[in-house]
Amino acid sequence: MLLQVKPTATLGDVATIPSSKPETQRAILAATLAEGKSIVRNDLRCLETTTMKEACRTIGAIIEEKDGYLEIQGVGSNFAGNKRVIDALGSGLVFRVFTAITSFGDTPEVLTGDAILRGRVMAPLFDALAQLGANISCVADEGKAPVVNWGGGFKGGRCVIPGNVSSQFITAVMFAAPMAPEPTEIVIEGEILSISYIRQTIEAMEKAGIRIDVADDFTSIVVHPGQYQSADYQISGDYTSSSYIIGAAALFQGKRVLKNMNSQSLQGEKAIIDVVKALGVEVQFDDANDELTLINNQTHLAGEFEFDASDYPNIVPTLAAIGAFVEGTFRVVGGSITRLHKSPRIKAMVSELQKLGVDITPLFKDGVYDGFEIHGKASYQGGLELSSWGDHRIFMSLFIASLRCERACLLEGYADVICSFPDFFKEFSAMGVQFTETEDGNSDLLKQA
């Protein structure tokens, strides 16, 4: 399925940012594991949050979608007693967390996902759960999905998880740990990446009444036994999703107001604000009204820049799209963890931007893609077909880059925006961007725009 994205000379002045996916997912989980009724306000409704809700319903949670909020009747530690399969589809968080929490089920659980998820790294999580006493068997390839969790629980104790593969392994063990009769210590070894996601997990669990002790350097996390309590969660705007509109705003002159945005957020990807400020964009927050105003008076971007994305890896593709148009040097490091996401994201962006003629060079650390250096320019000819590599974040980043090309580009994989930003096309259409479907695509998404 191909989408023709036409160049634009201007960009509209108002957009609404979707609510945070990680905050929504964590609130749904905590509410499911609580006894009683919880409320999740301003929740994001997309494929991956729907996948989380369906997994929670599978173990007995009652989740009702109201206008602007979710009402969740949790199950506590009393999981539904019939055998079942939990399909995480493409959500690594759903698979990983449910692999951990179903350790406390009273019947065997089968956990699986789509072809991409079944190829992703899972062994460090399985190893950590085995150290705690969980009983998990891989059905196909060792260290990969699908698995059977035979239940029986674990008593607590100590496990070791590498800090440079996925913070979701840590989140998974943390969510399961309160159900153990003894404290669980998670020792995080080596370089620790994506700490902001661990902070978001801690925030959601502590709001539900779970006691957690964390070392100042995050090398040790102790989760104490406890019962999740019902709570009222307020979800903020998603900074990763906002990066596509903020990134576009940095490429075009004008004043723009972004709704559903607040400066008080633990999301590491809030660093997109620091990036565009460094590029010369004026930023004004109005937290009382949940609005962000961006003022860009520049005709072009130029300068020498370097950013360490180790705590905000999800916007690495967006940074590549922005950097393509920065005259001078635009350097990003600290993105090695993105090689383990839905696609090898740095490799993907380098490959696709090079097709456009961008002077982008990959940077390596310990033999793996860690970042890139770009010597950009104001525009590129375009008129090419670009691949999303099966990754919604690659698609949305290439969409942004296409807006400043001289000729329309063809992008495949546009239907994947439903994973995290279902209104992506609606928002960009309202801002005056033009795009058309060219082949056998899913036109429903575009009709909404």
XYZ file of C-alpha atoms in Angstrom:
449
model
C 0.000 0.000 0.000
C 1.493 3.307 -1.123
C 0.765 6.854 -0.095
C 1.751 9.799 -2.257
C 2.880 12.620 0.053
C 2.953 15.985 -1.675
C 5.434 18.731 -0.794
C 4.050 21.740 1.024
C 5.213 25.319 1.422
C 3.196 26.047 4.566
C 1.851 24.227 7.594
C -1.356 24.918 9.512
C -1.455 26.477 12.960
C -3.399 24.071 15.214
C -3.071 20.338 15.975
C -4.186 17.971 18.711
C -1.640 15.512 20.063
C -2.837 12.010 21.010
C -2.573 10.896 24.620
C 0.442 8.953 25.848
C 0.595 5.320 24.797
C 3.007 4.171 27.554
C 1.060 6.022 30.250
C -2.234 4.555 29.026
C -0.859 1.015 28.863
C 0.640 1.194 32.366
C -2.534 2.647 33.871
C -4.642 -0.118 32.280
C -2.274 -2.746 33.711
C -2.218 -1.298 37.208
C -6.001 -0.933 37.189
C -6.420 -4.544 36.034
C -4.208 -5.859 38.834
C -6.100 -3.803 41.440
C -9.171 -4.801 43.363
C -12.078 -2.473 42.743
C -12.866 0.141 40.113
C -10.259 2.465 38.601
C -10.652 5.344 36.160
C -8.203 6.124 33.351
C -8.909 9.611 31.999
C -7.866 11.003 28.609
C -6.725 7.535 27.493
C -5.228 6.811 24.075
C -7.264 4.483 21.869
C -5.053 2.845 19.278
C -4.105 -0.666 18.209
C -1.511 -1.220 20.932
C -3.694 0.072 23.782
C -6.564 -2.034 22.432
C -4.222 -5.027 22.487
C -3.435 -4.269 26.135
C -7.131 -4.012 26.996
C -7.910 -7.316 25.282
C -5.096 -9.051 27.176
C -6.410 -7.644 30.461
C -9.934 -8.758 29.622
C -8.584 -12.237 28.950
C -7.536 -12.555 32.592
C -10.880 -11.235 33.827
C -10.778 -7.427 33.899
C -13.965 -5.602 32.966
C -13.055 -2.556 30.882
C -15.697 -0.115 29.685
C -14.859 2.630 27.209
C -16.639 5.829 28.141
C -16.504 9.251 26.500
C -13.019 10.461 27.405
C -12.144 7.813 29.982
C -11.974 4.122 30.797
C -13.736 2.451 33.701
C -11.852 -0.667 34.800
C -12.972 -3.291 37.301
C -9.770 -5.039 38.269
C -9.158 -8.674 39.130
C -6.474 -8.283 41.778
C -4.452 -11.487 41.871
C -7.533 -13.606 41.088
C -6.989 -14.301 37.419
C -9.771 -15.959 35.429
C -9.458 -19.728 35.822
C -9.971 -21.093 32.310
C -7.116 -21.923 29.925
C -6.488 -19.230 27.348
C -4.188 -17.762 24.709
C -3.024 -14.164 25.022
C -2.132 -12.683 21.630
C 0.063 -9.596 21.967
C -0.003 -8.988 18.181
C 2.921 -6.577 17.632
C 3.119 -5.136 21.146
C 6.360 -6.021 22.894
C 5.106 -4.496 26.152
C 1.939 -6.596 26.192
C 3.839 -9.815 25.505
C 6.569 -9.124 28.031
C 4.355 -7.963 30.885
C 1.860 -10.781 30.465
C 4.643 -13.338 30.250
C 5.635 -12.140 33.723
C 2.269 -11.667 35.430
C 0.810 -14.956 34.165
C 3.474 -16.643 36.299
C 0.846 -16.188 39.020
C -2.002 -17.758 37.044
C -3.576 -21.014 38.212
C -3.605 -22.597 34.749
C -1.047 -22.682 31.892
C -1.059 -19.646 29.619
C 0.032 -19.485 25.985
C 1.481 -16.111 24.972
C 2.169 -15.261 21.355
C 2.354 -12.407 18.859
C 2.734 -11.560 15.187
C 5.678 -12.492 12.978
C 7.684 -9.380 13.878
C 7.186 -9.874 17.610
C 8.110 -13.558 17.362
C 11.485 -12.464 15.997
C 12.240 -9.981 18.776
C 14.651 -10.591 21.638
C 12.961 -12.020 24.753
C 15.635 -14.231 26.367
C 16.761 -11.724 29.059
C 13.204 -11.615 30.418
C 12.839 -15.397 30.374
C 16.188 -15.724 32.152
C 15.218 -13.209 34.829
C 11.881 -14.929 35.494
C 13.626 -18.307 35.678
C 16.019 -16.886 38.277
C 12.981 -15.960 40.361
C 11.455 -19.426 40.007
C 8.905 -18.966 37.215
C 8.254 -21.899 34.882
C 8.191 -20.817 31.225
C 8.728 -22.913 28.087
C 9.457 -21.650 24.570
C 7.204 -23.285 21.992
C 9.358 -22.696 18.896
C 12.735 -20.915 18.909
C 14.553 -20.770 22.229
C 14.489 -17.306 23.746
C 11.640 -16.132 21.498
C 7.843 -15.999 21.471
C 5.547 -17.923 21.638
C 5.792 -19.366 25.132
C 3.799 -21.332 27.667
C 3.777 -20.002 31.207
C 2.903 -22.950 33.430
C 1.963 -20.760 36.407
C 2.663 -21.534 40.017
C 4.109 -18.115 40.818
C 7.475 -17.221 42.258
C 8.355 -16.267 45.827
C 10.528 -13.212 45.120
C 14.263 -12.967 45.420
C 16.905 -11.598 43.090
C 17.174 -11.482 39.304
C 19.576 -9.817 36.898
C 18.532 -7.985 33.714
C 20.807 -6.192 31.209
C 20.020 -2.489 30.993
C 20.857 -1.997 27.315
C 18.370 -4.328 25.592
C 14.844 -3.265 26.601
C 13.418 -1.422 29.587
C 10.254 -3.477 29.009
C 11.974 -6.510 30.596
C 12.354 -4.476 33.780
C 8.785 -3.161 33.591
C 7.462 -6.708 33.126
C 9.149 -8.102 36.240
C 8.169 -5.004 38.226
C 4.462 -5.376 37.450
C 4.475 -9.061 38.463
C 6.646 -8.695 41.573
C 4.042 -7.388 44.068
C 2.204 -10.716 43.802
C 5.227 -12.572 45.201
C 5.237 -13.258 48.969
C 8.755 -11.834 49.386
C 10.476 -8.713 47.998
C 11.889 -8.946 44.480
C 15.191 -7.283 43.687
C 15.913 -6.456 40.046
C 19.620 -5.878 39.468
C 20.240 -3.944 36.250
C 23.652 -4.610 34.746
C 25.711 -2.563 32.309
C 24.615 0.590 30.547
C 21.017 1.490 31.457
C 18.986 2.906 28.574
C 15.433 4.298 28.471
C 15.321 5.094 32.204
C 12.341 7.382 31.572
C 10.173 4.337 30.824
C 11.203 2.747 34.129
C 10.215 5.983 35.869
C 6.800 5.845 34.204
C 6.335 2.268 35.448
C 7.294 3.317 38.970
C 4.850 6.232 38.844
C 1.922 4.017 37.770
C 2.683 1.329 40.357
C 3.207 3.754 43.228
C -0.080 5.459 42.381
C -1.659 2.009 42.853
C -0.105 1.724 46.299
C 2.923 -0.491 45.532
C 6.104 0.176 47.496
C 9.267 0.383 45.358
C 12.827 1.199 46.407
C 15.131 2.440 43.648
C 18.871 3.040 43.746
C 19.874 6.555 42.714
C 21.669 5.151 39.656
C 18.863 2.671 38.843
C 21.193 -0.318 39.187
C 18.834 -1.910 41.722
C 15.048 -1.857 42.048
C 13.292 -3.607 44.934
C 9.549 -4.217 44.592
C 7.794 -5.156 47.818
C 4.822 -7.518 48.149
C 1.502 -5.744 48.062
C -1.979 -5.509 46.663
C -2.596 -3.049 43.834
C -5.193 -0.457 44.850
C -7.762 1.150 42.575
C -6.863 4.675 41.477
C -7.783 7.579 39.217
C -5.230 8.087 36.414
C -4.890 11.199 34.242
C -3.048 10.574 30.974
C -1.006 13.341 29.368
C -0.137 13.975 25.726
C 2.305 11.639 23.993
C 5.669 13.260 23.321
C 6.759 10.625 20.809
C 3.652 11.256 18.713
C 4.042 14.991 19.181
C 7.569 14.783 17.739
C 6.203 14.357 14.210
C 4.169 17.565 14.399
C 6.835 19.403 16.411
C 9.436 18.202 13.907
C 7.342 19.461 11.013
C 6.862 22.775 12.822
C 10.643 23.141 13.016
C 10.847 22.806 9.220
C 8.297 25.536 8.406
C 7.977 29.157 9.494
C 4.963 30.118 11.551
C 3.181 29.918 14.899
C 1.454 26.701 15.895
C -0.608 25.635 18.896
C -0.528 21.989 19.942
C -3.366 20.852 22.198
C -3.245 18.095 24.853
C 0.354 18.988 25.746
C 1.725 19.667 29.224
C 5.233 20.366 30.444
C 4.809 18.121 33.531
C 5.681 14.720 32.092
C 8.137 11.921 32.881
C 8.364 10.928 29.221
C 11.967 10.953 28.036
C 10.811 11.916 24.558
C 9.921 15.320 25.955
C 13.511 16.008 24.855
C 12.041 16.880 21.433
C 11.324 20.272 23.045
C 14.998 20.774 23.874
C 15.961 19.740 20.345
C 13.752 22.279 18.566
C 14.701 24.998 21.076
C 18.338 24.341 20.223
C 17.382 24.722 16.545
C 15.916 28.158 17.276
C 12.195 27.448 17.763
C 10.509 29.415 20.560
C 8.518 27.197 22.951
C 5.697 28.337 25.271
C 3.725 26.018 27.573
C 0.280 26.814 28.949
C -0.197 23.964 31.410
C -3.503 25.344 32.706
C -5.003 24.754 29.269
C -2.759 21.837 28.226
C -1.387 23.735 25.238
C 2.034 24.153 23.688
C 2.818 27.053 21.361
C 5.703 26.835 18.895
C 7.002 29.929 17.120
C 9.431 29.424 14.246
C 10.728 32.599 12.625
C 13.509 30.923 10.662
C 13.614 30.382 6.917
C 16.110 27.553 7.260
C 17.918 25.526 9.939
C 21.674 25.699 10.370
C 24.352 25.035 12.952
C 26.384 22.368 14.729
C 24.342 20.049 16.943
C 24.773 16.817 18.889
C 22.133 14.961 20.922
C 22.397 11.875 23.141
C 19.167 9.928 22.664
C 19.856 7.180 25.210
C 16.813 8.218 27.274
C 14.537 9.112 24.358
C 15.119 6.431 21.699
C 11.627 6.522 20.204
C 12.263 9.906 18.592
C 15.543 8.873 16.944
C 13.764 8.405 13.558
C 12.123 11.830 13.953
C 15.499 13.399 14.687
C 16.878 11.898 11.478
C 14.017 13.443 9.497
C 14.635 16.870 11.055
C 18.411 16.639 10.718
C 18.162 16.040 6.980
C 17.272 19.734 6.620
C 19.868 21.213 8.986
C 22.726 22.921 7.165
C 25.898 22.164 9.093
C 26.266 19.073 11.280
C 23.447 17.236 13.039
C 24.717 14.335 15.114
C 22.702 11.845 17.214
C 24.222 9.159 19.465
C 22.907 6.798 22.153
C 20.320 5.060 19.973
C 21.711 1.517 20.015
C 18.599 0.113 21.694
C 16.507 1.009 18.623
C 18.036 -1.916 16.727
C 15.755 -4.120 18.857
C 12.517 -2.212 18.189
C 9.962 -3.014 15.469
C 12.700 -2.437 12.911
C 16.433 -1.624 13.165
C 15.458 2.016 13.202
C 18.793 3.758 12.660
C 19.692 1.435 9.800
C 16.232 1.988 8.307
C 16.386 5.791 8.449
C 19.941 5.915 7.107
C 18.960 3.666 4.206
C 15.800 5.576 3.268
C 17.258 9.075 3.681
C 20.252 8.120 1.578
C 17.783 7.261 -1.195
C 16.644 10.886 -1.021
C 20.226 12.073 -1.356
C 20.747 13.004 2.296
C 24.393 13.080 3.402
C 23.857 10.808 6.421
C 26.480 8.485 7.875
C 25.719 5.815 10.477
C 27.639 5.837 13.754
C 28.495 2.589 15.528
C 29.208 1.623 19.133
C 30.559 -1.835 19.964
C 29.742 -2.918 16.432
C 26.061 -1.916 16.414
C 24.193 1.086 15.007
C 24.235 3.781 17.698
C 23.407 6.966 15.818
C 24.135 9.044 12.738
C 25.757 12.235 11.495
C 23.982 14.376 8.910
C 25.193 17.277 6.814
C 21.839 18.489 5.591
C 20.461 20.995 3.150
C 17.258 22.958 2.668
C 15.488 20.538 0.298
C 15.786 17.384 -1.810
C 14.394 16.436 -5.178
C 12.209 13.581 -3.880
C 9.930 11.743 -6.296
C 11.027 8.369 -4.873
C 9.417 5.350 -3.250
C 10.446 4.913 0.391
C 9.949 1.952 2.725
C 8.687 2.007 6.312
C 10.472 -1.259 7.093
C 7.214 -2.436 8.672
C 7.514 0.215 11.397
C 4.975 2.953 12.075
C 7.627 5.291 13.487
C 9.769 4.991 10.351
C 6.712 5.769 8.213
C 5.746 8.872 10.188
C 9.326 10.167 10.171
C 9.662 9.711 6.403
C 6.279 11.436 5.992
C 7.772 14.515 7.698
C 10.880 14.430 5.516
C 8.722 14.157 2.383
C 7.030 17.481 3.111
C 10.203 19.419 2.284
C 11.041 17.572 -0.937
C 10.525 19.208 -4.342
C 8.525 16.282 -5.759
C 5.971 13.994 -4.127
C 7.314 10.820 -2.511
C 5.616 7.432 -2.321
C 5.579 5.796 1.111
C 4.458 2.263 1.918
C 3.111 1.029 5.242
C 0.832 3.940 6.074
C -1.836 1.769 7.712
C 0.551 1.110 10.609
C -0.086 4.559 12.122
C -2.996 2.927 13.990
C -0.381 1.379 16.310
C 0.132 4.660 18.152
C -1.332 7.691 16.298
C -4.673 6.793 14.661
C -5.474 10.448 13.857
C -2.109 11.110 12.193
C -3.635 11.763 8.763
C -6.563 13.709 10.191
C -4.230 16.103 11.994
C -1.877 16.646 9.060
C -4.787 17.070 6.662
C -6.210 19.760 8.946
C -2.803 21.460 8.789
C -3.025 21.622 5.003
C -0.838 18.663 4.024
C -1.986 16.800 0.914
C -1.589 13.062 0.336
C -3.344 10.471 -1.795
C -3.503 6.692 -1.919
C -1.991 5.276 -5.084
C -2.499 1.498 -4.873
C -4.540 -1.144 -3.067
C -4.355 0.544 0.313
C -6.706 0.793 3.274
C -8.613 3.916 2.298
C -10.599 4.000 5.576
C -7.731 5.778 7.324
C -7.604 8.460 4.659
C -11.398 8.885 4.583
C -11.226 9.891 8.250
C -8.882 12.698 7.267
